[in-house]
CSV table of C-alpha atoms in Angstrom, one decimal:
chain,number,residue,atom,x,y,z
A,1,MET,CA,14.3,-9.8,-50.2
A,2,LYS,CA,13.3,-12.9,-52.1
A,3,ARG,CA,14.5,-16.3,-50.9
A,4,LEU,CA,14.7,-19.3,-53.2
A,5,GLN,CA,14.7,-22.5,-51.2
A,6,ALA,CA,14.2,-26.2,-52.0
A,7,PHE,CA,12.6,-28.7,-49.6
A,8,LYS,CA,13.6,-32.3,-50.3
A,9,PHE,CA,11.6,-35.3,-49.1
A,10,GLU,CA,11.6,-39.1,-49.7
A,11,LEU,CA,8.6,-40.4,-51.5
A,12,ARG,CA,6.6,-43.4,-50.3
A,13,LEU,CA,5.8,-45.3,-53.5
A,14,SER,CA,4.2,-48.6,-54.3
A,15,GLY,CA,5.6,-50.9,-57.0
A,16,SER,CA,3.2,-49.6,-59.7
A,17,GLU,CA,4.1,-46.0,-58.9
A,18,LYS,CA,7.8,-46.8,-59.1
A,19,ARG,CA,7.3,-48.3,-62.6
A,20,LEU,CA,5.5,-45.1,-63.6
A,21,PHE,CA,8.4,-43.0,-62.3
A,22,TYR,CA,10.9,-45.1,-64.3
A,23,ARG,CA,8.8,-44.6,-67.5
A,24,PHE,CA,8.7,-40.8,-66.9
A,25,SER,CA,12.5,-40.6,-66.4
A,26,GLY,CA,13.2,-43.0,-69.3
A,27,SER,CA,11.0,-40.9,-71.6
A,28,CYS,CA,12.8,-37.7,-70.6
A,29,ARG,CA,16.1,-39.4,-71.3
A,30,PHE,CA,14.9,-40.6,-74.7
A,31,VAL,CA,13.8,-37.0,-75.7
A,32,TYR,CA,17.0,-35.5,-74.5
A,33,ASN,CA,19.1,-38.0,-76.4
A,34,LYS,CA,17.0,-37.7,-79.6
A,35,ALA,CA,17.2,-33.9,-79.5
A,36,LEU,CA,21.0,-34.1,-79.0
A,37,ALA,CA,21.4,-36.5,-81.9
A,38,LEU,CA,19.3,-34.1,-84.0
A,39,GLN,CA,21.4,-31.2,-83.1
A,40,LYS,CA,24.6,-33.1,-83.9
A,41,ASP,CA,23.2,-34.2,-87.3
A,42,ARG,CA,22.2,-30.7,-88.2
A,43,TYR,CA,25.7,-29.5,-87.3
A,44,GLU,CA,27.4,-32.2,-89.5
A,45,LYS,CA,25.1,-31.1,-92.4
A,46,GLY,CA,26.1,-27.4,-91.9
A,47,GLU,CA,22.6,-26.4,-90.7
A,48,LYS,CA,21.9,-24.0,-87.9
A,49,LYS,CA,21.2,-25.4,-84.5
A,50,LEU,CA,17.6,-25.5,-83.5
A,51,ASN,CA,16.5,-23.2,-80.6
A,52,TYR,CA,14.2,-24.3,-77.8
A,53,ALA,CA,11.1,-23.4,-79.8
A,54,GLY,CA,12.3,-25.4,-82.7
A,55,LEU,CA,12.9,-28.4,-80.5
A,56,CYS,CA,9.4,-28.2,-79.0
A,57,LYS,CA,8.0,-28.4,-82.5
A,58,GLN,CA,10.1,-31.5,-83.1
A,59,LEU,CA,8.8,-32.9,-79.9
A,60,THR,CA,5.2,-32.4,-81.0
A,61,GLN,CA,6.0,-34.4,-84.2
A,62,TRP,CA,7.6,-37.2,-82.2
A,63,ARG,CA,4.5,-37.5,-80.0
A,64,HIS,CA,2.4,-38.1,-83.1
A,65,GLN,CA,4.7,-40.6,-84.9
A,66,ASN,CA,3.7,-44.2,-84.8
A,67,GLU,CA,6.9,-45.5,-83.4
A,68,THR,CA,6.9,-42.9,-80.5
A,69,LEU,CA,3.2,-42.7,-79.7
A,70,TRP,CA,4.0,-43.8,-76.2
A,71,LEU,CA,5.3,-40.2,-75.5
A,72,LYS,CA,1.7,-39.1,-75.4
A,73,GLU,CA,1.4,-40.9,-72.1
A,74,ILE,CA,4.0,-38.6,-70.5
A,75,HIS,CA,3.2,-35.1,-69.4
A,76,SER,CA,4.2,-32.8,-72.2
A,77,GLN,CA,5.8,-30.1,-69.9
A,78,VAL,CA,8.0,-32.8,-68.3
A,79,LEU,CA,9.4,-33.6,-71.8
A,80,GLN,CA,9.8,-29.9,-72.6
A,81,GLN,CA,11.9,-29.5,-69.4
A,82,SER,CA,14.3,-32.1,-70.9
A,83,LEU,CA,14.7,-29.9,-73.9
A,84,LYS,CA,15.4,-26.9,-71.6
A,85,ASP,CA,18.1,-28.9,-69.9
A,86,LEU,CA,19.7,-29.6,-73.3
A,87,GLU,CA,19.5,-26.0,-74.2
A,88,ARG,CA,21.2,-25.1,-70.9
A,89,ALA,CA,23.9,-27.7,-71.5
A,90,TYR,CA,24.7,-26.1,-74.9
A,91,ARG,CA,24.8,-22.6,-73.4
A,92,ASN,CA,27.2,-23.8,-70.6
A,93,PHE,CA,29.4,-25.3,-73.3
A,94,PHE,CA,29.5,-22.2,-75.5
A,95,GLU,CA,30.2,-20.1,-72.4
A,96,LYS,CA,33.1,-22.5,-71.4
A,97,ARG,CA,31.5,-23.5,-68.2
A,98,ALA,CA,31.1,-27.2,-69.1
A,99,ASP,CA,32.1,-29.8,-71.6
A,100,PHE,CA,30.1,-30.6,-74.7
A,101,PRO,CA,26.7,-32.2,-73.9
A,102,GLN,CA,26.8,-36.0,-73.7
A,103,PHE,CA,24.1,-38.6,-74.3
A,104,LYS,CA,22.4,-39.8,-71.1
A,105,ARG,CA,22.7,-43.4,-69.9
A,106,ARG,CA,20.0,-45.6,-68.5
A,107,GLY,CA,20.0,-45.6,-64.7
A,108,VAL,CA,22.3,-42.6,-64.3
A,109,ARG,CA,20.7,-39.5,-62.7
A,110,ASP,CA,17.1,-40.4,-63.4
A,111,ALA,CA,15.0,-37.3,-62.9
A,112,PHE,CA,12.2,-35.2,-64.3
A,113,ARG,CA,10.7,-31.9,-63.5
A,114,PHE,CA,7.2,-30.4,-63.3
A,115,PRO,CA,7.1,-26.6,-63.9
A,116,GLN,CA,3.5,-26.2,-62.8
A,117,GLY,CA,0.3,-28.1,-62.1
A,118,SER,CA,1.4,-29.7,-58.8
A,119,LYS,CA,-0.5,-29.5,-55.5
A,120,LEU,CA,0.8,-29.9,-52.0
A,121,ASP,CA,-1.3,-31.2,-49.0
A,122,GLN,CA,1.0,-30.8,-46.0
A,123,SER,CA,-1.5,-31.8,-43.4
A,124,ASN,CA,-1.8,-35.3,-45.0
A,125,SER,CA,1.9,-35.5,-46.2
A,126,ARG,CA,1.0,-35.9,-49.8
A,127,ILE,CA,1.7,-34.2,-53.1
A,128,PHE,CA,-0.1,-34.2,-56.4
A,129,LEU,CA,1.8,-34.5,-59.7
A,130,PRO,CA,0.1,-34.3,-63.1
A,131,LYS,CA,-0.5,-37.8,-64.6
A,132,LEU,CA,0.9,-39.4,-61.5
A,133,GLY,CA,-1.8,-38.5,-59.0
A,134,TRP,CA,-1.5,-38.0,-55.2
A,135,LEU,CA,1.7,-39.4,-53.7
A,136,ARG,CA,2.8,-39.9,-50.1
A,137,TYR,CA,6.1,-38.5,-48.9
A,138,ARG,CA,8.0,-38.5,-45.6
A,139,LYS,CA,7.4,-35.1,-44.1
A,140,SER,CA,10.3,-33.8,-42.0
A,141,ARG,CA,9.4,-30.1,-42.0
A,142,ASP,CA,6.9,-27.6,-43.3
A,143,VAL,CA,7.3,-26.2,-46.9
A,144,LEU,CA,7.4,-22.4,-46.8
A,145,GLY,CA,6.6,-20.1,-49.7
A,146,GLU,CA,5.0,-20.4,-53.1
A,147,ILE,CA,5.9,-23.5,-55.2
A,148,SER,CA,7.7,-22.6,-58.4
A,149,ASN,CA,8.6,-26.1,-59.7
A,150,ILE,CA,9.0,-29.7,-58.5
A,151,THR,CA,11.8,-32.1,-59.4
A,152,VAL,CA,11.6,-35.8,-58.9
A,153,SER,CA,14.9,-37.7,-58.8
A,154,ARG,CA,16.1,-41.2,-58.0
A,155,TYR,CA,19.0,-42.0,-55.7
A,156,GLY,CA,19.7,-45.8,-55.4
A,157,LYS,CA,16.3,-47.5,-55.1
A,158,ARG,CA,14.6,-44.5,-53.5
A,159,TRP,CA,12.8,-41.6,-55.2
A,160,TYR,CA,12.9,-38.1,-53.8
A,161,VAL,CA,10.8,-35.0,-54.5
A,162,SER,CA,12.5,-31.5,-54.4
A,163,ILE,CA,10.0,-28.6,-54.0
A,164,GLN,CA,11.5,-25.3,-55.2
A,165,THR,CA,9.8,-22.4,-53.4
A,166,GLU,CA,10.0,-18.6,-53.5
A,167,ARG,CA,9.0,-16.3,-50.7
A,168,ASP,CA,9.6,-12.7,-49.4
A,169,VAL,CA,11.6,-12.5,-46.2
A,170,PRO,CA,12.8,-9.4,-44.2
A,171,THR,CA,16.4,-8.3,-45.0
A,172,PRO,CA,18.4,-10.4,-42.4
A,173,VAL,CA,20.8,-8.8,-39.9
A,174,HIS,CA,23.4,-11.2,-38.5
A,175,ALA,CA,23.3,-11.6,-34.8
A,176,SER,CA,27.0,-11.8,-34.5
A,177,LEU,CA,29.7,-9.2,-35.2
A,178,SER,CA,32.7,-11.6,-35.3
A,179,ALA,CA,34.9,-12.4,-38.3
A,180,VAL,CA,36.8,-15.6,-38.8
A,181,GLY,CA,39.3,-17.1,-41.3
A,182,VAL,CA,38.8,-20.7,-42.3
A,183,ASP,CA,41.7,-22.9,-43.6
A,184,VAL,CA,40.4,-26.2,-45.2
A,185,GLY,CA,42.7,-29.2,-45.4
A,186,VAL,CA,42.9,-32.9,-45.6
A,187,ALA,CA,44.0,-33.9,-42.1
A,188,ARG,CA,41.4,-31.5,-40.7
A,189,LEU,CA,38.3,-30.4,-42.6
A,190,ALA,CA,38.5,-26.8,-41.3
A,191,THR,CA,40.7,-24.9,-38.9
A,192,LEU,CA,39.4,-21.5,-37.7
A,193,SER,CA,41.5,-18.5,-36.8
A,194,ASP,CA,40.0,-18.4,-33.3
A,195,GLY,CA,41.4,-21.9,-32.7
A,196,MET,CA,38.2,-24.0,-33.4
A,197,VAL,CA,39.0,-27.2,-35.2
A,198,TYR,CA,36.6,-29.4,-37.2
A,199,GLU,CA,38.1,-32.8,-37.8
A,200,ALA,CA,37.8,-34.6,-41.1
A,201,VAL,CA,35.1,-37.3,-41.3
A,202,ASN,CA,36.7,-39.2,-44.2
A,203,SER,CA,33.5,-41.1,-45.1
A,204,PHE,CA,35.0,-42.5,-48.3
A,205,GLY,CA,38.2,-43.5,-46.7
A,206,ILE,CA,36.4,-45.4,-44.0
A,207,HIS,CA,34.3,-47.4,-46.4
A,208,ARG,CA,36.8,-47.7,-49.2
A,209,GLN,CA,37.7,-51.4,-48.7
A,210,ARG,CA,34.1,-52.4,-48.4
A,211,LEU,CA,33.3,-50.5,-51.6
A,212,ALA,CA,36.1,-52.2,-53.4
A,213,PHE,CA,34.9,-55.6,-52.3
A,214,LEU,CA,31.4,-54.9,-53.6
A,215,GLN,CA,32.7,-53.6,-56.9
A,216,ARG,CA,34.8,-56.6,-57.4
A,217,ARG,CA,31.8,-58.9,-56.7
A,218,ALA,CA,29.7,-57.0,-59.2
A,219,SER,CA,32.4,-57.2,-61.9
A,220,LYS,CA,32.3,-61.0,-61.7
A,221,ARG,CA,28.6,-61.1,-62.4
A,222,LYS,CA,27.1,-61.3,-65.9
A,223,LYS,CA,26.2,-57.8,-66.9
A,224,PHE,CA,22.5,-57.0,-66.6
A,225,SER,CA,21.7,-60.3,-65.0
A,226,GLN,CA,19.6,-60.4,-61.8
A,227,ASN,CA,22.7,-61.1,-59.7
A,228,TRP,CA,24.5,-58.3,-61.3
A,229,LYS,CA,21.6,-55.9,-60.5
A,230,LYS,CA,21.7,-57.0,-56.9
A,231,ALA,CA,25.4,-56.5,-56.6
A,232,MET,CA,25.2,-53.1,-58.2
A,233,ALA,CA,22.3,-52.2,-55.8
A,234,GLY,CA,24.8,-52.9,-53.0
A,235,VAL,CA,27.4,-50.6,-54.5
A,236,SER,CA,24.8,-47.9,-55.0
A,237,LEU,CA,23.6,-48.2,-51.4
A,238,LEU,CA,27.1,-47.9,-50.0
A,239,HIS,CA,27.8,-44.8,-52.2
A,240,ARG,CA,24.6,-43.3,-50.9
A,241,LYS,CA,25.7,-44.0,-47.3
A,242,ILE,CA,29.1,-42.4,-48.0
A,243,SER,CA,27.5,-39.3,-49.5
A,244,SER,CA,25.0,-39.0,-46.7
A,245,ILE,CA,27.6,-39.1,-44.0
A,246,ARG,CA,29.6,-36.4,-45.8
A,247,GLN,CA,26.6,-34.1,-46.4
A,248,ASP,CA,25.4,-34.5,-42.9
A,249,TYR,CA,28.8,-33.5,-41.4
A,250,LEU,CA,29.2,-30.6,-43.8
A,251,HIS,CA,25.7,-29.2,-43.0
A,252,LYS,CA,26.4,-29.4,-39.3
A,253,THR,CA,29.8,-27.7,-39.6
A,254,THR,CA,28.7,-24.9,-41.9
A,255,SER,CA,25.6,-24.2,-39.8
A,256,ALA,CA,27.8,-23.8,-36.7
A,257,ILE,CA,30.2,-21.5,-38.5
A,258,SER,CA,27.6,-19.4,-40.2
A,259,LYS,CA,25.6,-18.9,-37.0
A,260,ASN,CA,28.6,-17.8,-34.9
A,261,HIS,CA,30.4,-15.5,-37.4
A,262,ALA,CA,29.0,-12.7,-39.6
A,263,MET,CA,32.1,-12.7,-41.9
A,264,VAL,CA,33.8,-15.8,-43.1
A,265,CYS,CA,37.0,-15.7,-45.1
A,266,LEU,CA,38.0,-18.6,-47.3
A,267,GLU,CA,40.8,-19.4,-49.8
A,268,ASP,CA,39.7,-19.2,-53.4
A,269,LEU,CA,40.9,-22.7,-54.2
A,270,GLN,CA,40.8,-24.1,-57.8
A,271,ILE,CA,39.7,-27.6,-56.7
A,272,LYS,CA,39.4,-28.9,-60.2
A,273,ASN,CA,43.0,-28.1,-60.9
A,274,MET,CA,44.2,-29.3,-57.5
A,275,SER,CA,42.6,-32.7,-58.0
A,276,LYS,CA,43.8,-33.3,-61.6
A,277,SER,CA,45.3,-36.7,-62.4
A,278,ALA,CA,49.1,-36.9,-62.4
A,279,SER,CA,49.3,-40.0,-64.5
A,280,GLY,CA,50.5,-38.1,-67.6
A,281,SER,CA,50.8,-40.0,-70.9
A,282,LEU,CA,53.0,-42.8,-72.5
A,283,ALA,CA,55.3,-40.2,-73.9
A,284,ILE,CA,55.5,-38.1,-70.8
A,285,PRO,CA,54.6,-40.2,-67.8
A,286,GLY,CA,53.7,-38.5,-64.5
A,287,ARG,CA,55.8,-38.5,-61.3
A,288,GLN,CA,54.7,-39.7,-57.9
A,289,VAL,CA,51.4,-40.8,-59.4
A,290,LYS,CA,50.3,-43.0,-56.5
A,291,ALA,CA,50.9,-40.3,-53.9
A,292,LYS,CA,49.1,-37.7,-56.1
A,293,THR,CA,46.2,-40.1,-56.6
A,294,GLY,CA,45.8,-40.5,-52.8
A,295,LEU,CA,45.9,-36.8,-52.3
A,296,ASN,CA,43.3,-36.2,-55.0
A,297,ARG,CA,41.1,-38.8,-53.3
A,298,SER,CA,41.4,-37.1,-49.9
A,299,ILE,CA,40.7,-33.7,-51.4
A,300,LEU,CA,37.5,-34.9,-53.0
A,301,ASP,CA,36.5,-36.9,-49.9
A,302,GLN,CA,36.4,-33.7,-47.9
A,303,GLY,CA,33.9,-31.9,-50.2
A,304,TRP,CA,35.6,-28.4,-50.2
A,305,HIS,CA,33.4,-27.1,-52.9
A,306,GLU,CA,30.2,-28.1,-51.1
A,307,PHE,CA,31.6,-26.7,-47.9
A,308,ARG,CA,32.1,-23.3,-49.5
A,309,ARG,CA,28.7,-23.5,-51.3
A,310,GLN,CA,26.8,-24.2,-48.1
A,311,LEU,CA,28.7,-21.4,-46.2
A,312,GLU,CA,27.8,-18.9,-48.9
A,313,TYR,CA,24.0,-19.4,-49.0
A,314,LYS,CA,23.7,-19.9,-45.2
A,315,GLU,CA,25.6,-16.6,-44.6
A,316,ALA,CA,23.4,-14.9,-47.1
A,317,TRP,CA,20.3,-16.1,-45.4
A,318,LEU,CA,21.6,-15.0,-42.0
A,319,GLY,CA,22.8,-11.6,-43.2
A,320,GLY,CA,26.5,-12.4,-43.2
A,321,THR,CA,29.1,-12.5,-46.0
A,322,VAL,CA,31.7,-14.9,-47.3
A,323,ILE,CA,34.9,-13.4,-48.8
A,324,ALA,CA,37.2,-15.5,-51.0
A,325,VAL,CA,40.9,-14.5,-50.9
A,326,PRO,CA,43.9,-15.6,-53.1
A,327,PRO,CA,45.5,-18.7,-51.5
A,328,GLN,CA,49.1,-17.7,-52.3
A,329,ASN,CA,51.5,-17.8,-49.3
A,330,THR,CA,48.8,-18.1,-46.7
A,331,SER,CA,50.6,-21.1,-45.1
A,332,ARG,CA,54.1,-19.6,-45.5
A,333,THR,CA,53.6,-16.1,-44.1
A,334,CYS,CA,54.4,-15.4,-40.5
A,335,PRO,CA,51.4,-13.5,-38.9
A,336,ASN,CA,53.8,-11.9,-36.4
A,337,CYS,CA,56.5,-10.4,-38.6
A,338,ASP,CA,55.1,-11.0,-42.2
A,339,HIS,CA,58.2,-13.0,-43.2
A,340,ILE,CA,57.4,-15.2,-46.2
A,341,SER,CA,59.4,-18.4,-46.6
A,342,ALA,CA,58.7,-22.1,-47.4
A,343,GLU,CA,61.0,-23.0,-44.5
A,344,ASN,CA,58.5,-21.5,-42.0
A,345,ARG,CA,56.4,-24.6,-42.4
A,346,SER,CA,58.7,-27.5,-41.7
A,347,THR,CA,55.9,-30.2,-41.5
A,348,GLN,CA,52.3,-30.4,-42.3
A,349,ALA,CA,51.2,-29.3,-38.8
A,350,HIS,CA,54.1,-27.3,-37.4
A,351,PHE,CA,54.9,-23.6,-38.2
A,352,GLU,CA,58.0,-21.9,-36.9
A,353,CYS,CA,59.1,-18.6,-38.4
A,354,VAL,CA,62.8,-18.6,-39.3
A,355,ALA,CA,63.0,-14.8,-38.9
A,356,CYS,CA,61.3,-14.1,-35.5
A,357,GLY,CA,60.8,-17.6,-34.0
A,358,TYR,CA,57.0,-17.4,-33.9
A,359,VAL,CA,55.6,-20.9,-33.3
A,360,ASN,CA,52.0,-22.1,-33.8
A,361,ASN,CA,49.9,-24.8,-35.6
A,362,ALA,CA,50.3,-24.5,-39.3
A,363,ASP,CA,46.6,-24.7,-40.1
A,364,LYS,CA,45.8,-22.0,-37.5
A,365,VAL,CA,48.5,-19.8,-39.0
A,366,GLY,CA,46.9,-20.2,-42.4
A,367,ALA,CA,43.5,-19.3,-41.0
A,368,ILE,CA,44.9,-16.2,-39.4
A,369,ASN,CA,46.5,-15.1,-42.7
A,370,ILE,CA,43.3,-15.8,-44.5
A,371,LEU,CA,41.4,-13.6,-42.1
A,372,ARG,CA,43.9,-10.8,-42.6
A,373,ALA,CA,43.7,-11.1,-46.4
A,374,GLY,CA,39.9,-11.0,-46.0
A,375,HIS,CA,40.1,-7.7,-44.1
A,376,ALA,CA,42.3,-6.3,-46.9
A,377,ARG,CA,39.9,-7.5,-49.6
A,378,LEU,CA,37.0,-6.0,-47.6
A,379,ALA,CA,38.9,-2.7,-47.3
A,380,CYS,CA,40.1,-2.1,-50.9
A,381,GLY,CA,38.8,-5.0,-53.0
A,382,GLU,CA,36.7,-4.7,-56.1
A,383,THR,CA,33.6,-6.4,-54.5
A,384,VAL,CA,33.3,-4.3,-51.4
A,385,ARG,CA,34.8,-0.8,-51.1
A,386,LEU,CA,34.6,0.7,-47.6
A,387,GLY,CA,37.9,2.5,-47.3
A,388,ARG,CA,38.7,1.3,-43.8
A,389,SER,CA,42.2,0.9,-42.5
A,390,MET,CA,43.9,-2.5,-42.0
A,391,ASN,CA,43.9,-1.9,-38.2
A,392,GLN,CA,40.1,-1.6,-38.0
A,393,GLU,CA,38.5,-4.1,-35.7
A,394,PRO,CA,36.4,-6.9,-37.3
A,395,ALA,CA,33.2,-5.7,-35.5
A,396,GLU,CA,33.7,-2.2,-37.0
A,397,ALA,CA,34.2,-3.7,-40.5
A,398,ILE,CA,31.1,-5.8,-40.3
A,399,GLN,CA,29.0,-2.7,-39.1
A,400,ALA,CA,30.4,-0.8,-42.0
A,401,LEU,CA,29.5,-3.6,-44.4
A,402,ARG,CA,25.9,-3.5,-43.1
A,403,ALA,CA,25.7,0.3,-43.6
């Protein structure tokens, strides 16, 4: 099977090299915004939207105009990748996967991509990028496979290189035969059906007061002044720390789960809908807005979507599988007698069935029900049809899945 994998490293740049990187990213932003403005203008005039080939012709004209001759100093394929990004943004909008493309702002998500022409010297920890030359990077592991493209991005004051590779690997077979259900939450990041608990790290909640202080200090500075830039750099640095803590914990958690279990069952949560604002409008104001805002903040602080994304690709690399099940009544159903009632869960952590008296932790009960629903989905779902009975052991189900 072919494995696509990205290897990300921090670049070790001098001041002049950083200035070149800012020029490259700024040029890509300029081309993207100019092409988006052109598409909007053609739409207002009733003309047909230009495709990627038409935009490339426009880019050639811009590179030869007197007012934009500086675009010649930037690698042409890097600028073309910006046009590809715009084309992808339009496609996502028309297919209702994203909102309408917006103009890019300076200093937000600075990045550019090289589709070809790069070289990698791993023995000396350096990489060659067209028109930028040889650059040093902090090597933390070997890059495996053939390079397909390279993306350079900025996070805070640091620049990173992401090397996308492709290589053939043997079809993996998971070393384990166990299956587990995972219930994600706010008080606990994840509770497994076998009793294992991963506590929430709450990186944003821990640093929330410090972040508010830095943001208030930045708001009192004159915008775009040197003091304002210093204050905003502090805000950006703290955001980077919060994100790094969350990512590190999620990687450790998902790696442990994926290595120990061949089948992982999760709830198919609609996180975007769950974290919507409850403020409402002037005509119809929302209710319990403060409580809902705190809940939304806690949900986003856990990184549920990233947790599921990491589990899916790690299980695929190890030969396992991730099954998403409907979340309805997973926390209200008794795993002993199948009685469904909202009264079964009297508090956030306590579960006691009103029919049979079964008592357990509420999160563990949810994980058990998720695992049962995953077995049912595996037996007669649309994605995998094996025709096994509900009483089949997890190890037998996983062996049937491999066959």
